[in-house]
Amino acid sequence: MKENKKITLNRKWFTVILSILIFFIHNPLYILEPLAGLDHSWALGLEWAKLKGLSFGRDIAFTYGPLHFLAYGMVSIGDHSLLLWESLIYCITHIVIIFMYVYQFAGLLYKKRWGDYSLTDRILLILGLFLIIAFLSFAFIESILVFSCFLFVRLVFHIDLSKSNKKQYLLNILLNAILLSLAGMTKFNYTIEALTLIGIAVFGLIYQRKILFIVYILSTFIIFTIGFWLLSGQSLSTLPDYYIYGSEIVSGYTEAMKFQNTYGGFRHELFSLFVLLFVGSLSFLFFFVKKDFYHAFILFILLPLLFMAFKGGFVRADDGHRCYFFLQLVPCLIFLIEFLVESVPFSYKKIWKIFVICVIPVTSIILSREEFTRGFSNTVEYPLQSLLSADINTKRVDRYKDSLRTSYDPLPATFLQQAKGKTVDIIPWDIALLYAYDLNWSPRPVFQSYSAYTSFLDSINAQHFKGDKAPDNVIYLYNSIDDRYPLFDEPMVFRSLLENYEVQSPDNYLILQRRQRQKNYQYTFISEGVCPIGATINIPQLEGQHIYCNINIQKKLYGKLLTVLYKLPEPVRIYFYVKDRPKPIIHRFIPNLGTDGLFVSKYVFNLSDIYHIFEPNYEQDIEKIEIHIDNMFFYEQKMRYEFYSAPFSNIVRDK
């Protein structure tokens, strides 16, 4: 008895000391400087939205939720109390997760003497501790979800409903609900993973005839989800919208953000991925055939996490996303190692098979880590100074704003004077510019244009510029990503701006002002037709008319299926045949937005062209367009198109 108490005490001390060491080694207190650029702007925008009291799900439609800072850190934008509060939550959750992982492994280390473990088990234990110490903090939210897998396995296979286990049973249920709801409030993608894990656990509990567990798991998850939503300052009425907007963004992400793979130096990672899938599948089939549902369940419950990690890493397929995919494998490998060592009945040979899964991706992680850590180059030096002193934090924020202003061309002094007391939005994404000049940001729900992946998202943004919350001014920059045509990122938004705003002369920026008197366009149908994809579509030439086009491209069933499972191999491209230009101008085209009313009167080269469209004072120069898809196997052969117009004279100017 005394020996057991001593082992328990040693395990606790080992866990506490190692957890604290890991915490300070990694210094996970990521307080980020606000920087210019696409990714930095959305991180700043989320923090600024919270500071302005905007609601996720009503005012903001984004994949990240109100606890977004748990995924990548806090952005220092000036509010000291908010920074302090978020940093406290961030540090507590990190140290708790690290503690739980270390405690799990400490249980194995103190379960029996080191010499009693086989050589394979010793290697696995050393590997597991190395992964926890070196890499766990780099995939923090995934670590939360994987630890939830630990708890689900315990609930399904190890804990019964006897009175002696009641305390352990309740603790597992409550801890699981906290972890899953925390993850779901961080990013909508994690909500999908959390619900999938719950679904797998429900099937396991039905198989084990533990029906009461299902009620507790579902009810506690709902309660804690609502609780964290309310504690983060959100209204309960906007929670359904958070899920609706999140599902729209997730559904459109693959089509809009897929990138052709240029694997280059990532061949070793691909080999690792192949081994992982091959050996994992064989192991699962072996367990299932042998009716070893315990270990089959262990592998199966990791499947949704691995799938979402794979989609996140290989749809975009740049170096950063692929590095992050392999870092997300870390908690999954730790999970497997823990159960491998604990599962005594396995023979050496069977353990070795899954050991291969663990070892080869670790090589990839180590080789990829340098690429990944570049993303944290904007971490604030000496973050504790900003936390402990509001004055130091304020001075730093002022320096950040000065630095941001030098990153952009200066805004016109006349506009800055005019914008005092007025609301402003910016297109397509440079929120940092508004922050640098202390402008009153009034964002559209999807506040970065390239992220309005679907017609629904485009429509809620377009409606924003017509409604009561429409900004008084819009700063318009001509830019996009992945060689897209900027006007086709938000076709409905461009039309809404044309209806409701007038333009000032372009300089480095195009400034749009909201009209006092609004009048909608009277749209007139011109023509429609069906043609094979790749055929030439002639643009109607009508003087004094804005011409719009809807293009409806449909995937075949297996094309839709591949989009869900991975991505289609080739992007869709649009060819513009412009007057007096011998060759077509080619852009990436997003079919999901094809029916949103594409402006096809004039090809826009720069801000000056947009200015003339708003005047309106331009000549039509797009003569015809073509849609090209290299691999037609996944698409229907024909597409439908239609044209409609609106006369220049329908624009009403303020006097």
mmCIF file of N, CA and C in Angstrom, residues 261-321:
data_model
loop_
_atom_site.group_PDB
_atom_site.id
_atom_site.type_symbol
_atom_site.label_atom_id
_atom_site.label_comp_id
_atom_site.label_asym_id
_atom_site.label_seq_id
_atom_site.Cartn_x
_atom_site.Cartn_y
_atom_site.Cartn_z
ATOM 1 N N ASN A 261 -0.568 20.753 -56.795
ATOM 2 C CA ASN A 261 0.526 20.290 -55.948
ATOM 3 C C ASN A 261 1.876 20.470 -56.631
ATOM 4 N N THR A 262 2.798 21.082 -55.886
ATOM 5 C CA THR A 262 4.196 21.179 -56.302
ATOM 6 C C THR A 262 5.017 20.645 -55.144
ATOM 7 N N TYR A 263 5.076 19.330 -55.042
ATOM 8 C CA TYR A 263 5.577 18.705 -53.819
ATOM 9 C C TYR A 263 7.069 18.926 -53.591
ATOM 10 N N GLY A 264 7.870 18.940 -54.655
ATOM 11 C CA GLY A 264 9.281 19.233 -54.503
ATOM 12 C C GLY A 264 9.929 18.416 -53.406
ATOM 13 N N GLY A 265 10.367 19.130 -52.339
ATOM 14 C CA GLY A 265 11.074 18.471 -51.242
ATOM 15 C C GLY A 265 10.188 17.723 -50.283
ATOM 16 N N PHE A 266 8.913 17.539 -50.631
ATOM 17 C CA PHE A 266 7.999 16.860 -49.712
ATOM 18 C C PHE A 266 7.762 15.403 -50.099
ATOM 19 N N ARG A 267 8.652 14.836 -50.893
ATOM 20 C CA ARG A 267 8.469 13.442 -51.281
ATOM 21 C C ARG A 267 8.565 12.514 -50.085
ATOM 22 N N HIS A 268 9.447 12.836 -49.131
ATOM 23 C CA HIS A 268 9.574 11.966 -47.955
ATOM 24 C C HIS A 268 8.307 12.011 -47.108
ATOM 25 N N GLU A 269 7.621 13.194 -47.080
ATOM 26 C CA GLU A 269 6.363 13.269 -46.354
ATOM 27 C C GLU A 269 5.283 12.427 -47.033
ATOM 28 N N LEU A 270 5.261 12.464 -48.362
ATOM 29 C CA LEU A 270 4.273 11.670 -49.088
ATOM 30 C C LEU A 270 4.495 10.178 -48.870
ATOM 31 N N PHE A 271 5.759 9.783 -48.821
ATOM 32 C CA PHE A 271 6.055 8.384 -48.532
ATOM 33 C C PHE A 271 5.568 8.026 -47.124
ATOM 34 N N SER A 272 5.791 8.942 -46.178
ATOM 35 C CA SER A 272 5.315 8.723 -44.813
ATOM 36 C C SER A 272 3.803 8.566 -44.780
ATOM 37 N N LEU A 273 3.123 9.433 -45.545
ATOM 38 C CA LEU A 273 1.662 9.396 -45.576
ATOM 39 C C LEU A 273 1.169 8.070 -46.155
ATOM 40 N N PHE A 274 1.832 7.602 -47.202
ATOM 41 C CA PHE A 274 1.451 6.322 -47.804
ATOM 42 C C PHE A 274 1.623 5.183 -46.793
ATOM 43 N N VAL A 275 2.752 5.169 -46.087
ATOM 44 C CA VAL A 275 2.996 4.122 -45.080
ATOM 45 C C VAL A 275 1.956 4.198 -43.968
ATOM 46 N N LEU A 276 1.653 5.424 -43.561
ATOM 47 C CA LEU A 276 0.661 5.621 -42.501
ATOM 48 C C LEU A 276 -0.688 5.027 -42.893
ATOM 49 N N LEU A 277 -1.147 5.349 -44.106
ATOM 50 C CA LEU A 277 -2.443 4.845 -44.571
ATOM 51 C C LEU A 277 -2.419 3.328 -44.782
ATOM 52 N N PHE A 278 -1.348 2.828 -45.391
ATOM 53 C CA PHE A 278 -1.264 1.412 -45.720
ATOM 54 C C PHE A 278 -1.204 0.556 -44.454
ATOM 55 N N VAL A 279 -0.269 0.889 -43.557
ATOM 56 C CA VAL A 279 -0.104 0.074 -42.355
ATOM 57 C C VAL A 279 -1.300 0.259 -41.419
ATOM 58 N N GLY A 280 -1.819 1.484 -41.337
ATOM 59 C CA GLY A 280 -2.983 1.718 -40.490
ATOM 60 C C GLY A 280 -4.198 0.939 -40.964
ATOM 61 N N SER A 281 -4.419 0.921 -42.290
ATOM 62 C CA SER A 281 -5.552 0.173 -42.847
ATOM 63 C C SER A 281 -5.420 -1.326 -42.606
ATOM 64 N N LEU A 282 -4.202 -1.851 -42.830
ATOM 65 C CA LEU A 282 -3.979 -3.272 -42.581
ATOM 66 C C LEU A 282 -4.202 -3.621 -41.105
ATOM 67 N N SER A 283 -3.731 -2.757 -40.224
ATOM 68 C CA SER A 283 -3.896 -3.005 -38.787
ATOM 69 C C SER A 283 -5.365 -3.008 -38.407
ATOM 70 N N PHE A 284 -6.119 -2.023 -38.953
ATOM 71 C CA PHE A 284 -7.548 -1.953 -38.640
ATOM 72 C C PHE A 284 -8.277 -3.207 -39.134
ATOM 73 N N LEU A 285 -7.980 -3.632 -40.359
ATOM 74 C CA LEU A 285 -8.618 -4.842 -40.895
ATOM 75 C C LEU A 285 -8.253 -6.072 -40.071
ATOM 76 N N PHE A 286 -6.988 -6.141 -39.633
ATOM 77 C CA PHE A 286 -6.550 -7.263 -38.805
ATOM 78 C C PHE A 286 -7.339 -7.304 -37.494
ATOM 79 N N PHE A 287 -7.461 -6.152 -36.848
ATOM 80 C CA PHE A 287 -8.201 -6.086 -35.584
ATOM 81 C C PHE A 287 -9.668 -6.447 -35.789
ATOM 82 N N PHE A 288 -10.243 -5.923 -36.874
ATOM 83 C CA PHE A 288 -11.668 -6.140 -37.116
ATOM 84 C C PHE A 288 -11.957 -7.616 -37.402
ATOM 85 N N VAL A 289 -11.130 -8.248 -38.239
ATOM 86 C CA VAL A 289 -11.316 -9.667 -38.568
ATOM 87 C C VAL A 289 -11.175 -10.530 -37.324
ATOM 88 N N LYS A 290 -10.227 -10.164 -36.456
ATOM 89 C CA LYS A 290 -10.006 -10.914 -35.212
ATOM 90 C C LYS A 290 -11.030 -10.553 -34.132
ATOM 91 N N LYS A 291 -11.969 -9.669 -34.487
ATOM 92 C CA LYS A 291 -13.009 -9.191 -33.554
ATOM 93 C C LYS A 291 -12.403 -8.513 -32.317
ATOM 94 N N ASP A 292 -11.241 -7.893 -32.532
ATOM 95 C CA ASP A 292 -10.616 -7.088 -31.478
ATOM 96 C C ASP A 292 -11.141 -5.662 -31.632
ATOM 97 N N PHE A 293 -12.403 -5.449 -31.211
ATOM 98 C CA PHE A 293 -13.055 -4.172 -31.426
ATOM 99 C C PHE A 293 -12.426 -3.042 -30.607
ATOM 100 N N TYR A 294 -11.755 -3.400 -29.540
ATOM 101 C CA TYR A 294 -11.098 -2.391 -28.705
ATOM 102 C C TYR A 294 -10.033 -1.649 -29.521
ATOM 103 N N HIS A 295 -9.106 -2.395 -30.128
ATOM 104 C CA HIS A 295 -8.034 -1.747 -30.873
ATOM 105 C C HIS A 295 -8.508 -1.243 -32.232
ATOM 106 N N ALA A 296 -9.515 -1.877 -32.813
ATOM 107 C CA ALA A 296 -10.109 -1.344 -34.040
ATOM 108 C C ALA A 296 -10.744 0.028 -33.762
ATOM 109 N N PHE A 297 -11.391 0.149 -32.616
ATOM 110 C CA PHE A 297 -12.010 1.421 -32.224
ATOM 111 C C PHE A 297 -10.951 2.504 -32.028
ATOM 112 N N ILE A 298 -9.795 2.132 -31.445
ATOM 113 C CA ILE A 298 -8.709 3.086 -31.212
ATOM 114 C C ILE A 298 -8.234 3.693 -32.531
ATOM 115 N N LEU A 299 -8.066 2.850 -33.550
ATOM 116 C CA LEU A 299 -7.643 3.362 -34.852
ATOM 117 C C LEU A 299 -8.761 4.132 -35.546
ATOM 118 N N PHE A 300 -9.992 3.650 -35.428
ATOM 119 C CA PHE A 300 -11.108 4.254 -36.141
ATOM 120 C C PHE A 300 -11.436 5.647 -35.616
ATOM 121 N N ILE A 301 -11.304 5.860 -34.317
ATOM 122 C CA ILE A 301 -11.692 7.158 -33.751
ATOM 123 C C ILE A 301 -10.707 8.256 -34.149
ATOM 124 N N LEU A 302 -9.500 7.848 -34.591
ATOM 125 C CA LEU A 302 -8.539 8.839 -35.075
ATOM 126 C C LEU A 302 -8.826 9.268 -36.515
ATOM 127 N N LEU A 303 -9.646 8.507 -37.211
ATOM 128 C CA LEU A 303 -9.863 8.735 -38.635
ATOM 129 C C LEU A 303 -10.350 10.145 -38.970
ATOM 130 N N PRO A 304 -11.385 10.679 -38.284
ATOM 131 C CA PRO A 304 -11.827 12.041 -38.649
ATOM 132 C C PRO A 304 -10.761 13.090 -38.421
ATOM 133 N N LEU A 305 -9.928 12.921 -37.388
ATOM 134 C CA LEU A 305 -8.870 13.893 -37.130
ATOM 135 C C LEU A 305 -7.816 13.842 -38.231
ATOM 136 N N LEU A 306 -7.451 12.625 -38.635
ATOM 137 C CA LEU A 306 -6.467 12.479 -39.701
ATOM 138 C C LEU A 306 -7.016 13.015 -41.031
ATOM 139 N N PHE A 307 -8.300 12.770 -41.280
ATOM 140 C CA PHE A 307 -8.909 13.233 -42.529
ATOM 141 C C PHE A 307 -8.924 14.761 -42.607
ATOM 142 N N MET A 308 -9.363 15.419 -41.533
ATOM 143 C CA MET A 308 -9.415 16.878 -41.533
ATOM 144 C C MET A 308 -8.017 17.481 -41.615
ATOM 145 N N ALA A 309 -7.047 16.838 -40.954
ATOM 146 C CA ALA A 309 -5.661 17.303 -41.044
ATOM 147 C C ALA A 309 -5.147 17.179 -42.471
ATOM 148 N N PHE A 310 -5.483 16.062 -43.111
ATOM 149 C CA PHE A 310 -5.077 15.840 -44.503
ATOM 150 C C PHE A 310 -5.689 16.894 -45.428
ATOM 151 N N LYS A 311 -6.981 17.167 -45.267
ATOM 152 C CA LYS A 311 -7.636 18.184 -46.097
ATOM 153 C C LYS A 311 -6.989 19.555 -45.887
ATOM 154 N N GLY A 312 -6.741 19.884 -44.619
ATOM 155 C CA GLY A 312 -6.136 21.173 -44.313
ATOM 156 C C GLY A 312 -4.729 21.311 -44.866
ATOM 157 N N GLY A 313 -4.010 20.195 -44.951
ATOM 158 C CA GLY A 313 -2.641 20.251 -45.406
ATOM 159 C C GLY A 313 -2.461 20.166 -46.903
ATOM 160 N N PHE A 314 -3.312 19.369 -47.580
ATOM 161 C CA PHE A 314 -3.048 19.056 -48.974
ATOM 162 C C PHE A 314 -4.048 19.645 -49.966
ATOM 163 N N VAL A 315 -5.106 20.300 -49.498
ATOM 164 C CA VAL A 315 -5.961 21.047 -50.425
ATOM 165 C C VAL A 315 -5.218 22.298 -50.887
ATOM 166 N N ARG A 316 -4.703 23.038 -49.925
ATOM 167 C CA ARG A 316 -3.917 24.226 -50.256
ATOM 168 C C ARG A 316 -2.535 23.825 -50.777
ATOM 169 N N ALA A 317 -1.922 22.853 -50.129
ATOM 170 C CA ALA A 317 -0.719 22.167 -50.624
ATOM 171 C C ALA A 317 0.519 23.043 -50.730
ATOM 172 N N ASP A 318 0.573 24.183 -50.035
ATOM 173 C CA ASP A 318 1.839 24.914 -49.976
ATOM 174 C C ASP A 318 2.683 24.355 -48.839
ATOM 175 N N ASP A 319 3.912 24.824 -48.723
ATOM 176 C CA ASP A 319 4.829 24.257 -47.742
ATOM 177 C C ASP A 319 4.297 24.397 -46.319
ATOM 178 N N GLY A 320 3.745 25.578 -45.997
ATOM 179 C CA GLY A 320 3.259 25.813 -44.639
ATOM 180 C C GLY A 320 2.127 24.877 -44.252
ATOM 181 N N HIS A 321 1.154 24.705 -45.137
ATOM 182 C CA HIS A 321 0.014 23.835 -44.829
ATOM 183 C C HIS A 321 0.446 22.383 -44.712
#
